[in-house]
mmCIF file of N, CA and C and ligand atoms in Angstrom:
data_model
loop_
_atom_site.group_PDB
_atom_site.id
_atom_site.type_symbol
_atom_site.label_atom_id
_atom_site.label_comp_id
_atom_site.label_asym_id
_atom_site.label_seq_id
_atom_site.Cartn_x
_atom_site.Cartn_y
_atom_site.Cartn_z
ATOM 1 N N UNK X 2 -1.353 -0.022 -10.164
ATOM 2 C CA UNK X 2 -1.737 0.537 -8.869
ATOM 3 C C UNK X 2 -0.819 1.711 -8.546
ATOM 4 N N UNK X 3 -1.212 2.512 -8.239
ATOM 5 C CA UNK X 3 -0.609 3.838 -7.724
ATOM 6 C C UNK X 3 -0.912 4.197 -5.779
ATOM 7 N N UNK X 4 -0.009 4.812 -5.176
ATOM 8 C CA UNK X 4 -0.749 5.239 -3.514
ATOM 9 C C UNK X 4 -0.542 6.420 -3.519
ATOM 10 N N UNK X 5 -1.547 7.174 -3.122
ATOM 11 C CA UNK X 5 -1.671 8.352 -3.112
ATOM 12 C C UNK X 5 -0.878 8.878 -1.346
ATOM 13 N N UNK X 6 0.065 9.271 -1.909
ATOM 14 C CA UNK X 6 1.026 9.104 -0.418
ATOM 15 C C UNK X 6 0.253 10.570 0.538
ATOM 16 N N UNK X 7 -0.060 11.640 0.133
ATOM 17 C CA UNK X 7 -1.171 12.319 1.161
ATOM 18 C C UNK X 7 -1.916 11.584 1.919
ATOM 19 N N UNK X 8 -2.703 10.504 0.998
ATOM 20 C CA UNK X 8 -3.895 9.767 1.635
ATOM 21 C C UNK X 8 -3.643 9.094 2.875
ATOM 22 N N UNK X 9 -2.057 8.305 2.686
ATOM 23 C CA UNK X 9 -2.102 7.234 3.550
ATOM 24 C C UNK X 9 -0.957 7.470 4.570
ATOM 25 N N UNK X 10 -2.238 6.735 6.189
ATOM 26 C CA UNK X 10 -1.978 7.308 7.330
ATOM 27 C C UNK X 10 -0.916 5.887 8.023
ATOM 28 N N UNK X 11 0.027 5.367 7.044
ATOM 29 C CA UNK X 11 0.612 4.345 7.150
ATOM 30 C C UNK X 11 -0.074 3.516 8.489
ATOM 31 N N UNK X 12 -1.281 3.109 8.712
ATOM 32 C CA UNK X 12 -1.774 2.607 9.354
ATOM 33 C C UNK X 12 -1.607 0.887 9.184
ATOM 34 N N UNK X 13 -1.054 0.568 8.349
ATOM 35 C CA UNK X 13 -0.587 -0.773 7.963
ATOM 36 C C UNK X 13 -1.833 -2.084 7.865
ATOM 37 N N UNK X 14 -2.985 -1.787 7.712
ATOM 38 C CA UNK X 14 -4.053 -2.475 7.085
ATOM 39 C C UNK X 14 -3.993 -3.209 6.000
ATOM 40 N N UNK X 15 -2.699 -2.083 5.183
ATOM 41 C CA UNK X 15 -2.634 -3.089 3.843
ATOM 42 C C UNK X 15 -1.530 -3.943 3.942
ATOM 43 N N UNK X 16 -1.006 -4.054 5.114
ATOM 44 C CA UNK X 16 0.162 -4.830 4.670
ATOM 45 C C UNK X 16 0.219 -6.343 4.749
ATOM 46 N N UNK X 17 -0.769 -6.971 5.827
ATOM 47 C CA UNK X 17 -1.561 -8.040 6.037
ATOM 48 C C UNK X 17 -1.827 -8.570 4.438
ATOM 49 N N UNK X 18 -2.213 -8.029 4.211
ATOM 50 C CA UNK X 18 -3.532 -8.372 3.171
ATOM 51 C C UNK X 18 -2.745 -8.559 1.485
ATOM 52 N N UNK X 19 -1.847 -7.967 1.557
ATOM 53 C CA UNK X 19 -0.975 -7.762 0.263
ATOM 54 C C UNK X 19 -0.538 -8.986 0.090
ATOM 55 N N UNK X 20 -0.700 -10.059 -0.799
ATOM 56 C CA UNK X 20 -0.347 -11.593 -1.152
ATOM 57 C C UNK X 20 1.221 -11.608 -1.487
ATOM 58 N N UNK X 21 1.507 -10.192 -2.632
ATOM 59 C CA UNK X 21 3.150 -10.482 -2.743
ATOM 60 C C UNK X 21 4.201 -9.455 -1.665
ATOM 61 N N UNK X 22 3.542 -9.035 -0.786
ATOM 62 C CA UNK X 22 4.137 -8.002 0.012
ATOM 63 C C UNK X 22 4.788 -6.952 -0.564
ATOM 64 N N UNK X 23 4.040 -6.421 -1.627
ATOM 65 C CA UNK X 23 4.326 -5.121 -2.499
ATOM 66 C C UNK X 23 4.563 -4.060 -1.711
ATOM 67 N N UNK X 24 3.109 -3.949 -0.551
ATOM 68 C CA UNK X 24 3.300 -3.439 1.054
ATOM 69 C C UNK X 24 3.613 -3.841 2.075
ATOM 70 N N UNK X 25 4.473 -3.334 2.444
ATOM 71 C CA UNK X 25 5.427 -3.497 3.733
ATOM 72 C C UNK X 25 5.592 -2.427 4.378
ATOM 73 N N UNK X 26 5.902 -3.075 5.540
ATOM 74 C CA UNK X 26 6.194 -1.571 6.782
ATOM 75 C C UNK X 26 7.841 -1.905 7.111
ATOM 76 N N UNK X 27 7.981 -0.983 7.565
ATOM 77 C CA UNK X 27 9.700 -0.401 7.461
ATOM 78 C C UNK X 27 9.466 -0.848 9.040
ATOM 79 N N UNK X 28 10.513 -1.468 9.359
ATOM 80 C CA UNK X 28 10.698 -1.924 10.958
ATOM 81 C C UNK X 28 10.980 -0.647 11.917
ATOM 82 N N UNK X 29 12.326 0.103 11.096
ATOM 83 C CA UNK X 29 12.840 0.720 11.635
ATOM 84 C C UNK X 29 11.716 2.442 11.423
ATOM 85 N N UNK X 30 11.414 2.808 10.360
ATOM 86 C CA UNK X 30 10.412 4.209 10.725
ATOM 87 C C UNK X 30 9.230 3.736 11.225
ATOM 88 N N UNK X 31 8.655 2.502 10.787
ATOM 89 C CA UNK X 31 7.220 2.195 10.762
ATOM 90 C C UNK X 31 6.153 3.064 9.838
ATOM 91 N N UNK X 32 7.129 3.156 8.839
ATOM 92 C CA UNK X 32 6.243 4.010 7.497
ATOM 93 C C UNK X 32 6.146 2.385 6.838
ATOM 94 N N UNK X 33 4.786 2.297 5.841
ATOM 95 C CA UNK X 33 4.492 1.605 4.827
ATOM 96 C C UNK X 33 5.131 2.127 3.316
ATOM 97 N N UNK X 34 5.740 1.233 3.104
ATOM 98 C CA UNK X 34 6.054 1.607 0.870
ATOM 99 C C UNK X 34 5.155 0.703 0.255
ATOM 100 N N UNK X 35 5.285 1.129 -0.696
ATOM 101 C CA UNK X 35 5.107 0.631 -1.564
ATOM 102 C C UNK X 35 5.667 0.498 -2.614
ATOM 103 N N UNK X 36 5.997 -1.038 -3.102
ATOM 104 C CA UNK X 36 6.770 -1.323 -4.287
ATOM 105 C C UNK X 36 5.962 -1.704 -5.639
ATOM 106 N N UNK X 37 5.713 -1.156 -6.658
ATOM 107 C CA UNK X 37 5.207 -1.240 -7.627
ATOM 108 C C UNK X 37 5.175 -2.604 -8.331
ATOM 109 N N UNK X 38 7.033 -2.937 -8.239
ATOM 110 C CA UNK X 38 7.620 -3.788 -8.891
ATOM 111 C C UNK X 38 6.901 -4.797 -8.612
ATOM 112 N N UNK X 39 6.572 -5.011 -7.449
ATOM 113 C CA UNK X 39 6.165 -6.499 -6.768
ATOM 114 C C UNK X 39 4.494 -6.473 -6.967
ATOM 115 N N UNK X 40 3.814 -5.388 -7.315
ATOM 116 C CA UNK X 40 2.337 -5.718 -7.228
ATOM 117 C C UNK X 40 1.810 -6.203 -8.790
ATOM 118 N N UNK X 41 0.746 -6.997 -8.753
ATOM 119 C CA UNK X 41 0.293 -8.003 -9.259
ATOM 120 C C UNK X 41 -0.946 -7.167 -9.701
ATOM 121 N N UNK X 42 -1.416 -6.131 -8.656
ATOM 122 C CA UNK X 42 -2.921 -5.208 -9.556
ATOM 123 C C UNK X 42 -3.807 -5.992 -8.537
ATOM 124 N N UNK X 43 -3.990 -7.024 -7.566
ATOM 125 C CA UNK X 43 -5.180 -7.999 -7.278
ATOM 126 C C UNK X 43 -6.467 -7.223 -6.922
ATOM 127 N N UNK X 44 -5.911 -6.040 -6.377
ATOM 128 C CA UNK X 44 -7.020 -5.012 -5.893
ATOM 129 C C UNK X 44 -7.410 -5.061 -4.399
ATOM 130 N N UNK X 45 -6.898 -5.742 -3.842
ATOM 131 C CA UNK X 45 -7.324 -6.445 -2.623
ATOM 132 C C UNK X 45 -6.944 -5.419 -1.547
ATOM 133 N N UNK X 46 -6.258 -4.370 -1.672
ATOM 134 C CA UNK X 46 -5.458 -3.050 -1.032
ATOM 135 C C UNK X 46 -6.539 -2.306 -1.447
ATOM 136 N N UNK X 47 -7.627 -1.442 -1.904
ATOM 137 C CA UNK X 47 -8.137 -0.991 -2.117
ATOM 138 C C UNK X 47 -9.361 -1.133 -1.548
ATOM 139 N N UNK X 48 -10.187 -1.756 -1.496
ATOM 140 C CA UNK X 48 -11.884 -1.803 -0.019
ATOM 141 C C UNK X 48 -10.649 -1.757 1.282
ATOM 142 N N UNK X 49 -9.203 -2.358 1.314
ATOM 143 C CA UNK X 49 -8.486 -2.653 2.917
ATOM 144 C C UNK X 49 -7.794 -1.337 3.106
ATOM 145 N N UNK X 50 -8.051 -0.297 2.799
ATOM 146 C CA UNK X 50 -7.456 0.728 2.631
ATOM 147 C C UNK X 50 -8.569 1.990 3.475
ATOM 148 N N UNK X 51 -8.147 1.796 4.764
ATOM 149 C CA UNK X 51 -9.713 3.177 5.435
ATOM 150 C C UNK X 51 -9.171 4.512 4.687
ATOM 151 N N UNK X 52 -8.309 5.259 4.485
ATOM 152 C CA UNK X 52 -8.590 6.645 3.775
ATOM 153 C C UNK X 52 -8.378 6.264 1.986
ATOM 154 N N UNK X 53 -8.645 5.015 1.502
ATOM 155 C CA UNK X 53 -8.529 4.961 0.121
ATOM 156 C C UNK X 53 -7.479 5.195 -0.511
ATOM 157 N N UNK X 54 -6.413 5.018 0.156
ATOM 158 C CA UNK X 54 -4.915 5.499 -0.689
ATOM 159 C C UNK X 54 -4.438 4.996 -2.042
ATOM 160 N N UNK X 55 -4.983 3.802 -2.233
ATOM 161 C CA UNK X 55 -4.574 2.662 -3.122
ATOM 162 C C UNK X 55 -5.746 2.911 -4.235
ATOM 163 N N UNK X 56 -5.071 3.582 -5.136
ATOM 164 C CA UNK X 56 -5.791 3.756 -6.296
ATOM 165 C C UNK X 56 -5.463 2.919 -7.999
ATOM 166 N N UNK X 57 -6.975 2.534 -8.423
ATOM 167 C CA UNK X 57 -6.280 1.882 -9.864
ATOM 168 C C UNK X 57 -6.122 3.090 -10.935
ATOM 169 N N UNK X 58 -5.012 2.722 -11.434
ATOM 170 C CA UNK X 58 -4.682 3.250 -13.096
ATOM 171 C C UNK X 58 -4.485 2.667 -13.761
ATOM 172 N N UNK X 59 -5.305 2.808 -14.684
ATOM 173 C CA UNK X 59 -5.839 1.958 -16.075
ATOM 174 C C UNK X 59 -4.538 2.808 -17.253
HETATM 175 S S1 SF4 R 25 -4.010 0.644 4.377
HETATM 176 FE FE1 SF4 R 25 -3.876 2.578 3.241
HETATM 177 S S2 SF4 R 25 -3.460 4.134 4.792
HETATM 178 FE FE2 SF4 R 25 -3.015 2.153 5.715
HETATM 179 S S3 SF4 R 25 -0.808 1.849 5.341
HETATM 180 FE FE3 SF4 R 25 -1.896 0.875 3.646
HETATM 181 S S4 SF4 R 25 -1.980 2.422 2.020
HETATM 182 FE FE4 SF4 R 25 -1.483 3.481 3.945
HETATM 183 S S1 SF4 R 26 -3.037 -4.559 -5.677
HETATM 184 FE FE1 SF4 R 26 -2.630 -6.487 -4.610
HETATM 185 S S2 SF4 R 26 -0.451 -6.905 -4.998
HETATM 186 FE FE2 SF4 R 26 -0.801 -4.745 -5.464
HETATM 187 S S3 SF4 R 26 -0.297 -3.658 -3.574
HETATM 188 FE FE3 SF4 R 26 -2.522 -4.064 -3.550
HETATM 189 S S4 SF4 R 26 -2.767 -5.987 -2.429
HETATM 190 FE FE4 SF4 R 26 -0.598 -5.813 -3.035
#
């Protein structure tokens, strides 16, 4: 999984939804990261994603 950091309006949709909390929101900016390390691929960030940030790479 890759995020296309233009795309995303750290609106935090994905962060709910993320099973290993790969996405998280920063308390203190209230920006979303993303950690690679921790994602699993489930895909489940991707339809939960309104500007599509969360892209697969094969
Ligand atoms: S759902 Fe998409 S736009 Fe919203 S914070 Fe997550 S990656 Fe960014
Ligand atoms: S693919 Fe799954 S584990 Fe990876 S960031 Fe998206 S929701 Fe989280």
């Amino acid at each position: 999984m890759v995020r296309n950091d233009d795309k995303c309006t750290h609106c935090g949709a994905c962060v709910t939804i993320c099973p290993t909390a790969a996405l998280y929101k920063d308390p203190q900016t209230q920006e979303v990261y993303f950690d690679s390390d921790k994602c699993i691929a489930c895909d489940l960030c991707v339809p939960a994603c309104p500007p599509r940030a969360m892209e697969v790479k094969l």
